[in-house]
């Protein structure tokens, strides 16, 4: 382990914005990325794992990848999740695109580690001399399982930073964000565990959505990671413009990267509140919704919740990190 850096395990369902989170976490000098665990989510586990390996390989970094859970802790998979698909973007006409069509990334030659992702989280938290930060960029299944199997790890967790939930914003259902909707019981396990938990909500990620100028700024870096980042942002802006217009045009959130940016500069979240949070565990319309206790006699605070995000700060963190990537990035193949 490297002294003075924040020790991070990143849990992902890669995914385009997960890819940007991996890139920032792997490159940021303030972070020591110990390992990556994969989880089911937007895409089936086999695909999230393969795409995670594509990113670590693209970066030519030896970051161990551990395969985690293929479905939620306590409920059945919802019907779309059964389909073995590779879609990461859809155009206005409904045509679907996978990683290969979008980014021409080769299939990875590296394999995931043999050890299970949940086991890796438990062992790393138990044995680390310094507290571990978990960044959860997918459903909380792996982290919920780890906390259930080994509640003692809480004492060695510095923070769990979750991309999930929403106060006024939702995406998967009328009232729920996808990562929390997919495994609400796992989110409740985290909230009841006593681990310091921070939720980077859709309210924050939508406000911190990056404008189209960043496509050119990332390309202008003249390195392959900048080009890849630019292409992800370009594709996401296309999809958001067509299918999910936000508070202004030609912007796109890269949700998961904002969690990593928060570790590097908390000012990316200008309004973070300490609240008592629960997640709705019903099986109807409310499943996965955030329940924030705003009563004056509210229950004891158990989470930090991001109410706003700053795209200006976020953009600067992204550019600073990607700029530092030059040379670091292409081990043995300096551009
Ligand atoms: C979240 O869903 C995921 O698949 C995205 O990568 C992000 O983590 C947004 O709701
Ligand atoms: Ca994700």
Short mmCIF file of C-alpha atoms and ligand atoms in Angstrom, two decimals:
data_model
loop_
_atom_site.label_atom_id
_atom_site.label_comp_id
_atom_site.label_asym_id
_atom_site.label_seq_id
_atom_site.Cartn_x
_atom_site.Cartn_y
_atom_site.Cartn_z
CA UNK A 1 0.00 0.00 0.00
CA UNK A 2 1.11 3.55 -0.73
CA UNK A 3 1.25 5.90 2.29
CA UNK A 4 -0.91 9.04 2.27
CA UNK A 5 -3.30 8.02 -0.48
CA UNK A 6 -6.94 7.17 0.03
CA UNK A 7 -7.34 3.38 -0.27
CA UNK A 8 -10.27 2.66 -2.55
CA UNK A 9 -12.16 -0.37 -3.77
CA UNK A 10 -14.42 0.49 -6.69
CA UNK A 11 -17.58 -1.56 -7.23
CA UNK A 12 -18.96 -1.22 -10.77
CA UNK A 13 -21.55 -2.37 -13.29
CA UNK A 14 -19.61 -1.06 -16.31
CA UNK A 15 -21.42 0.78 -18.19
CA UNK A 16 -20.16 3.95 -19.77
CA UNK A 17 -20.17 6.19 -16.71
CA UNK A 18 -18.62 3.40 -14.62
CA UNK A 19 -15.78 3.39 -17.16
CA UNK A 20 -15.17 7.08 -16.47
CA UNK A 21 -15.15 6.39 -12.71
CA UNK A 22 -12.54 3.66 -13.22
CA UNK A 23 -10.38 6.00 -15.28
CA UNK A 24 -10.49 8.81 -12.68
CA UNK A 25 -9.89 6.45 -9.76
CA UNK A 26 -7.00 4.73 -11.51
CA UNK A 27 -5.31 7.98 -12.47
CA UNK A 28 -5.91 10.34 -9.54
CA UNK A 29 -2.68 10.75 -7.58
CA UNK A 30 -4.64 11.06 -4.32
CA UNK A 31 -6.21 7.62 -4.72
CA UNK A 32 -4.74 4.17 -4.40
CA UNK A 33 -7.14 1.94 -6.31
CA UNK A 34 -6.66 -1.41 -4.59
CA UNK A 35 -9.08 -3.40 -6.71
CA UNK A 36 -12.31 -3.37 -8.64
CA UNK A 37 -15.31 -5.58 -7.93
CA UNK A 38 -18.01 -6.12 -10.52
CA UNK A 39 -21.71 -6.42 -9.89
CA UNK A 40 -24.82 -7.02 -11.98
CA UNK A 41 -26.82 -3.89 -12.77
CA UNK A 42 -27.65 -2.06 -15.94
CA UNK A 43 -26.19 -5.07 -17.72
CA UNK A 44 -25.69 -8.72 -16.78
CA UNK A 45 -22.66 -9.58 -14.62
CA UNK A 46 -20.76 -11.34 -17.44
CA UNK A 47 -20.97 -8.15 -19.52
CA UNK A 48 -20.13 -5.72 -16.69
CA UNK A 49 -17.09 -7.85 -15.89
CA UNK A 50 -15.90 -8.08 -19.49
CA UNK A 51 -16.30 -4.35 -20.01
CA UNK A 52 -14.47 -3.60 -16.75
CA UNK A 53 -11.55 -5.72 -17.98
CA UNK A 54 -11.62 -3.84 -21.28
CA UNK A 55 -11.14 -0.57 -19.42
CA UNK A 56 -8.32 -1.77 -17.17
CA UNK A 57 -6.64 -3.22 -20.24
CA UNK A 58 -7.13 -0.05 -22.25
CA UNK A 59 -5.38 1.76 -19.44
CA UNK A 60 -2.58 -0.78 -19.28
CA UNK A 61 -2.89 -0.82 -15.50
CA UNK A 62 -2.60 -3.92 -13.36
CA UNK A 63 -5.72 -3.42 -11.29
CA UNK A 64 -7.17 -6.70 -10.07
CA UNK A 65 -10.82 -7.26 -10.99
CA UNK A 66 -13.02 -9.53 -8.83
CA UNK A 67 -16.40 -10.84 -9.94
CA UNK A 68 -19.22 -10.21 -7.49
CA UNK A 69 -22.95 -10.97 -7.36
CA UNK A 70 -25.16 -11.72 -10.37
CA UNK A 71 -28.45 -10.50 -8.90
CA UNK A 72 -30.05 -8.77 -5.92
CA UNK A 73 -29.84 -10.02 -2.34
CA UNK A 74 -33.50 -10.58 -1.62
CA UNK A 75 -35.70 -10.05 -4.65
CA UNK A 76 -36.02 -11.61 -8.07
CA UNK A 77 -34.41 -10.01 -11.06
CA UNK A 78 -36.84 -7.69 -12.80
CA UNK A 79 -37.70 -9.02 -16.29
CA UNK A 80 -35.35 -6.92 -18.47
CA UNK A 81 -32.38 -7.92 -16.32
CA UNK A 82 -32.71 -11.53 -17.49
CA UNK A 83 -31.86 -10.64 -21.07
CA UNK A 84 -28.24 -11.20 -21.99
CA UNK A 85 -27.68 -7.92 -23.79
CA UNK A 86 -24.69 -5.68 -24.39
CA UNK A 87 -26.50 -2.41 -24.97
CA UNK A 88 -24.90 0.70 -23.50
CA UNK A 89 -26.60 3.27 -25.75
CA UNK A 90 -29.75 3.58 -27.84
CA UNK A 91 -30.33 6.16 -30.56
CA UNK A 92 -33.53 8.09 -31.25
CA UNK A 93 -34.68 5.34 -33.63
CA UNK A 94 -34.24 2.67 -30.98
CA UNK A 95 -31.07 1.16 -32.52
CA UNK A 96 -28.91 -0.35 -29.79
CA UNK A 97 -25.14 -0.04 -29.47
CA UNK A 98 -22.65 -2.05 -27.43
CA UNK A 99 -19.08 -1.29 -26.39
CA UNK A 100 -17.67 -2.67 -29.62
CA UNK A 101 -19.83 -0.50 -31.89
CA UNK A 102 -19.25 2.60 -29.83
CA UNK A 103 -15.62 2.43 -28.88
CA UNK A 104 -13.97 -0.32 -30.98
CA UNK A 105 -12.37 -1.75 -27.87
CA UNK A 106 -10.88 -5.22 -28.30
CA UNK A 107 -12.13 -8.07 -26.14
CA UNK A 108 -9.95 -8.27 -23.03
CA UNK A 109 -7.18 -10.82 -22.83
CA UNK A 110 -6.88 -10.53 -19.03
CA UNK A 111 -9.05 -12.63 -16.75
CA UNK A 112 -10.80 -11.67 -13.56
CA UNK A 113 -9.32 -12.97 -10.30
CA UNK A 114 -10.55 -16.29 -8.93
CA UNK A 115 -11.59 -14.94 -5.56
CA UNK A 116 -15.21 -13.77 -5.24
CA UNK A 117 -15.73 -10.00 -5.12
CA UNK A 118 -17.58 -10.08 -1.80
CA UNK A 119 -14.82 -12.17 -0.23
CA UNK A 120 -12.25 -9.69 -1.56
CA UNK A 121 -14.11 -6.74 0.01
CA UNK A 122 -14.37 -8.54 3.37
CA UNK A 123 -10.74 -9.64 3.46
CA UNK A 124 -9.36 -6.30 2.33
CA UNK A 125 -11.40 -4.39 4.91
CA UNK A 126 -10.37 -6.85 7.63
CA UNK A 127 -6.68 -6.89 6.89
CA UNK A 128 -5.91 -3.34 5.77
CA UNK A 129 -3.79 -1.27 8.15
CA UNK A 130 -5.61 1.83 6.92
CA UNK A 131 -9.34 2.35 6.59
CA UNK A 132 -10.86 1.53 3.23
CA UNK A 133 -13.15 3.71 1.12
CA UNK A 134 -15.71 1.78 -0.93
CA UNK A 135 -17.09 3.53 -3.99
CA UNK A 136 -20.29 1.84 -5.13
CA UNK A 137 -21.22 2.68 -8.70
CA UNK A 138 -23.79 -0.07 -9.21
CA UNK A 139 -26.49 -1.80 -7.16
CA UNK A 140 -25.30 -2.24 -3.56
CA UNK A 141 -25.48 -6.04 -3.68
CA UNK A 142 -21.77 -6.78 -3.13
CA UNK A 143 -21.44 -4.25 -0.33
CA UNK A 144 -24.68 -5.33 1.35
CA UNK A 145 -23.51 -8.96 1.21
CA UNK A 146 -20.10 -8.06 2.64
CA UNK A 147 -21.70 -6.15 5.53
CA UNK A 148 -24.09 -9.05 6.20
CA UNK A 149 -21.36 -11.70 6.17
CA UNK A 150 -18.85 -9.63 8.11
CA UNK A 151 -20.45 -6.76 10.08
CA UNK A 152 -17.09 -6.29 11.85
CA UNK A 153 -15.64 -4.67 8.70
CA UNK A 154 -17.56 -1.48 9.53
CA UNK A 155 -14.80 -0.42 11.91
CA UNK A 156 -12.28 -0.43 9.08
CA UNK A 157 -14.46 1.36 6.52
CA UNK A 158 -13.63 5.03 6.14
CA UNK A 159 -16.66 5.79 3.95
CA UNK A 160 -18.98 4.16 1.46
CA UNK A 161 -19.64 6.61 -1.37
CA UNK A 162 -22.64 5.45 -3.34
CA UNK A 163 -23.92 6.61 -6.68
CA UNK A 164 -27.59 6.24 -5.98
CA UNK A 165 -30.97 7.61 -5.14
CA UNK A 166 -32.67 10.88 -5.80
CA UNK A 167 -34.56 13.57 -3.94
CA UNK A 168 -36.50 15.21 -6.76
CA UNK A 169 -34.97 13.21 -9.64
CA UNK A 170 -35.50 9.58 -10.65
CA UNK A 171 -34.73 7.42 -13.67
CA UNK A 172 -35.71 3.74 -13.32
CA UNK A 173 -39.22 4.31 -11.97
CA UNK A 174 -41.38 7.30 -11.10
CA UNK A 175 -39.61 7.66 -7.79
CA UNK A 176 -36.45 5.53 -7.80
CA UNK A 177 -32.94 5.73 -9.19
CA UNK A 178 -31.64 2.54 -10.86
CA UNK A 179 -28.85 1.45 -8.51
CA UNK A 180 -31.08 1.69 -5.44
CA UNK A 181 -34.16 0.32 -7.26
CA UNK A 182 -32.28 -2.81 -8.33
CA UNK A 183 -31.36 -3.83 -4.79
CA UNK A 184 -33.17 -1.77 -2.15
CA UNK A 185 -32.52 -4.32 0.61
CA UNK A 186 -28.78 -4.00 0.05
CA UNK A 187 -29.08 -0.22 0.44
CA UNK A 188 -31.00 -0.68 3.70
CA UNK A 189 -28.32 -3.07 4.99
CA UNK A 190 -25.74 -0.35 4.39
CA UNK A 191 -27.89 2.31 6.06
CA UNK A 192 -28.38 0.16 9.14
CA UNK A 193 -24.78 -1.05 9.31
CA UNK A 194 -23.28 2.02 10.97
CA UNK A 195 -20.77 2.46 8.14
CA UNK A 196 -20.30 6.13 7.15
CA UNK A 197 -22.43 6.40 4.00
CA UNK A 198 -22.58 9.16 1.40
CA UNK A 199 -25.10 9.13 -1.44
CA UNK A 200 -24.32 11.02 -4.64
CA UNK A 201 -27.87 11.31 -5.93
CA UNK A 202 -29.33 12.01 -9.36
CA UNK A 203 -30.10 15.53 -8.11
CA UNK A 204 -26.35 16.08 -7.85
CA UNK A 205 -25.30 14.18 -10.98
CA UNK A 206 -27.89 15.89 -13.19
CA UNK A 207 -26.81 19.33 -11.97
CA UNK A 208 -23.17 18.37 -12.49
CA UNK A 209 -23.82 17.11 -16.04
CA UNK A 210 -20.92 18.09 -18.27
CA UNK A 211 -21.54 20.31 -21.29
CA UNK A 212 -20.53 19.41 -24.82
CA UNK A 213 -17.43 21.70 -24.72
CA UNK A 214 -15.76 19.02 -22.61
CA UNK A 215 -15.79 16.65 -25.57
CA UNK A 216 -13.29 18.88 -27.35
CA UNK A 217 -11.39 19.68 -24.16
CA UNK A 218 -10.85 15.97 -23.45
CA UNK A 219 -9.85 15.30 -27.07
CA UNK A 220 -7.48 18.25 -26.95
CA UNK A 221 -5.41 16.42 -24.33
CA UNK A 222 -4.05 14.34 -27.19
CA UNK A 223 -3.89 11.07 -25.30
CA UNK A 224 -5.95 7.91 -25.77
CA UNK A 225 -7.67 8.18 -22.41
CA UNK A 226 -8.78 11.72 -23.23
CA UNK A 227 -10.14 10.49 -26.57
CA UNK A 228 -11.99 7.64 -24.91
CA UNK A 229 -13.44 9.92 -22.23
CA UNK A 230 -14.51 12.39 -24.94
CA UNK A 231 -16.22 9.65 -26.91
CA UNK A 232 -18.14 8.44 -23.87
CA UNK A 233 -19.30 11.97 -23.12
CA UNK A 234 -20.26 12.57 -26.77
CA UNK A 235 -22.32 9.39 -26.90
CA UNK A 236 -24.02 10.12 -23.61
CA UNK A 237 -24.93 13.66 -24.70
CA UNK A 238 -26.49 12.22 -27.86
CA UNK A 239 -28.57 9.80 -25.82
CA UNK A 240 -29.62 12.37 -23.19
CA UNK A 241 -30.60 14.89 -25.89
CA UNK A 242 -32.71 12.26 -27.62
CA UNK A 243 -34.24 10.34 -24.76
CA UNK A 244 -33.87 12.15 -21.46
CA UNK A 245 -33.43 15.90 -21.92
CA UNK A 246 -32.13 17.51 -18.75
CA UNK A 247 -32.27 21.07 -17.41
CA UNK A 248 -30.47 22.30 -20.52
CA UNK A 249 -29.46 20.78 -23.85
CA UNK A 250 -26.12 19.27 -24.90
CA UNK A 251 -25.12 18.05 -21.46
CA UNK A 252 -24.83 14.58 -19.94
CA UNK A 253 -24.29 13.29 -16.43
CA UNK A 254 -21.46 10.85 -15.88
CA UNK A 255 -22.92 9.79 -12.55
CA UNK A 256 -20.31 7.35 -11.30
CA UNK A 257 -17.34 9.60 -12.04
CA UNK A 258 -18.87 12.26 -9.78
CA UNK A 259 -18.45 9.88 -6.81
CA UNK A 260 -14.73 9.61 -7.48
CA UNK A 261 -14.49 13.36 -8.09
CA UNK A 262 -16.10 13.90 -4.69
CA UNK A 263 -13.18 12.06 -3.08
CA UNK A 264 -10.77 14.33 -4.89
CA UNK A 265 -12.62 17.61 -4.29
CA UNK A 266 -15.72 17.67 -2.04
CA UNK A 267 -16.63 21.07 -3.59
CA UNK A 268 -18.14 19.17 -6.54
CA UNK A 269 -21.07 18.74 -4.13
CA UNK A 270 -21.97 22.26 -2.95
CA UNK A 271 -24.97 21.06 -0.93
CA UNK A 272 -24.34 17.93 1.12
CA UNK A 273 -26.78 17.31 3.97
CA UNK A 274 -26.65 14.98 6.94
CA UNK A 275 -30.05 13.27 7.17
CA UNK A 276 -31.88 10.19 8.36
CA UNK A 277 -32.41 8.13 5.24
CA UNK A 278 -34.34 4.94 4.56
CA UNK A 279 -35.12 3.18 1.31
CA UNK A 280 -38.64 2.06 0.48
CA UNK A 281 -38.70 -1.75 0.46
CA UNK A 282 -42.18 -2.29 -0.92
CA UNK A 283 -42.71 -4.32 -4.08
CA UNK A 284 -44.97 -1.80 -5.77
CA UNK A 285 -44.57 1.71 -7.13
CA UNK A 286 -42.47 2.90 -4.23
CA UNK A 287 -39.69 0.29 -4.46
CA UNK A 288 -36.26 1.87 -4.08
CA UNK A 289 -37.48 5.41 -3.37
CA UNK A 290 -35.53 7.55 -0.93
CA UNK A 291 -37.35 8.27 2.33
CA UNK A 292 -35.69 11.24 4.02
CA UNK A 293 -36.87 12.16 7.48
CA UNK A 294 -37.49 15.91 7.39
CA UNK A 295 -39.60 16.04 10.57
CA UNK A 296 -38.35 18.42 13.24
CA UNK A 297 -38.03 15.43 15.62
CA UNK A 298 -36.32 13.40 12.92
CA UNK A 299 -34.59 10.11 13.58
CA UNK A 300 -30.84 10.13 14.11
CA UNK A 301 -28.84 11.04 10.99
CA UNK A 302 -27.32 8.02 9.27
CA UNK A 303 -26.18 9.34 5.88
CA UNK A 304 -24.81 12.22 3.88
CA UNK A 305 -27.02 12.99 0.90
CA UNK A 306 -25.96 15.16 -2.04
CA UNK A 307 -28.65 17.71 -2.92
CA UNK A 308 -26.73 19.53 -5.63
CA UNK A 309 -23.69 19.20 -7.87
CA UNK A 310 -21.37 21.69 -9.57
CA UNK A 311 -20.54 20.95 -13.20
CA UNK A 312 -17.89 23.66 -13.17
CA UNK A 313 -15.95 22.06 -10.29
CA UNK A 314 -16.56 18.57 -11.61
CA UNK A 315 -15.29 19.57 -15.05
CA UNK A 316 -12.11 20.95 -13.51
CA UNK A 317 -11.50 17.78 -11.51
CA UNK A 318 -11.97 15.68 -14.64
CA UNK A 319 -9.59 17.81 -16.70
CA UNK A 320 -6.98 17.99 -13.93
CA UNK A 321 -7.01 14.24 -13.53
CA UNK A 322 -6.96 13.42 -17.23
CA UNK A 323 -4.15 15.91 -17.82
CA UNK A 324 -2.02 14.21 -15.20
CA UNK A 325 -2.68 10.97 -17.00
CA UNK A 326 -0.24 11.66 -19.77
CA UNK A 327 2.75 9.39 -19.47
CA UNK A 328 1.18 7.64 -16.48
CA UNK A 329 -1.33 6.18 -18.81
CA UNK A 330 0.53 4.34 -21.48
CA UNK A 331 3.03 2.32 -19.46
CA UNK A 332 6.00 1.77 -21.74
CA UNK A 333 4.30 3.45 -24.70
CA UNK A 334 4.67 7.12 -23.93
CA UNK A 335 2.89 9.36 -26.44
C1 LIG B 1 -26.68 4.58 -12.32
O1 LIG B 1 -27.17 3.43 -13.02
C2 LIG B 1 -26.02 2.83 -13.56
O2 LIG B 1 -26.05 1.85 -14.36
C3 LIG B 1 -25.18 3.99 -14.00
O3 LIG B 1 -23.89 3.54 -14.33
C4 LIG B 1 -25.23 4.75 -12.72
O4 LIG B 1 -24.42 4.13 -11.76
C5 LIG B 1 -27.54 5.77 -12.68
O5 LIG B 1 -28.85 5.53 -12.26
CA1 LIG B 2 -22.96 2.29 -12.64
#
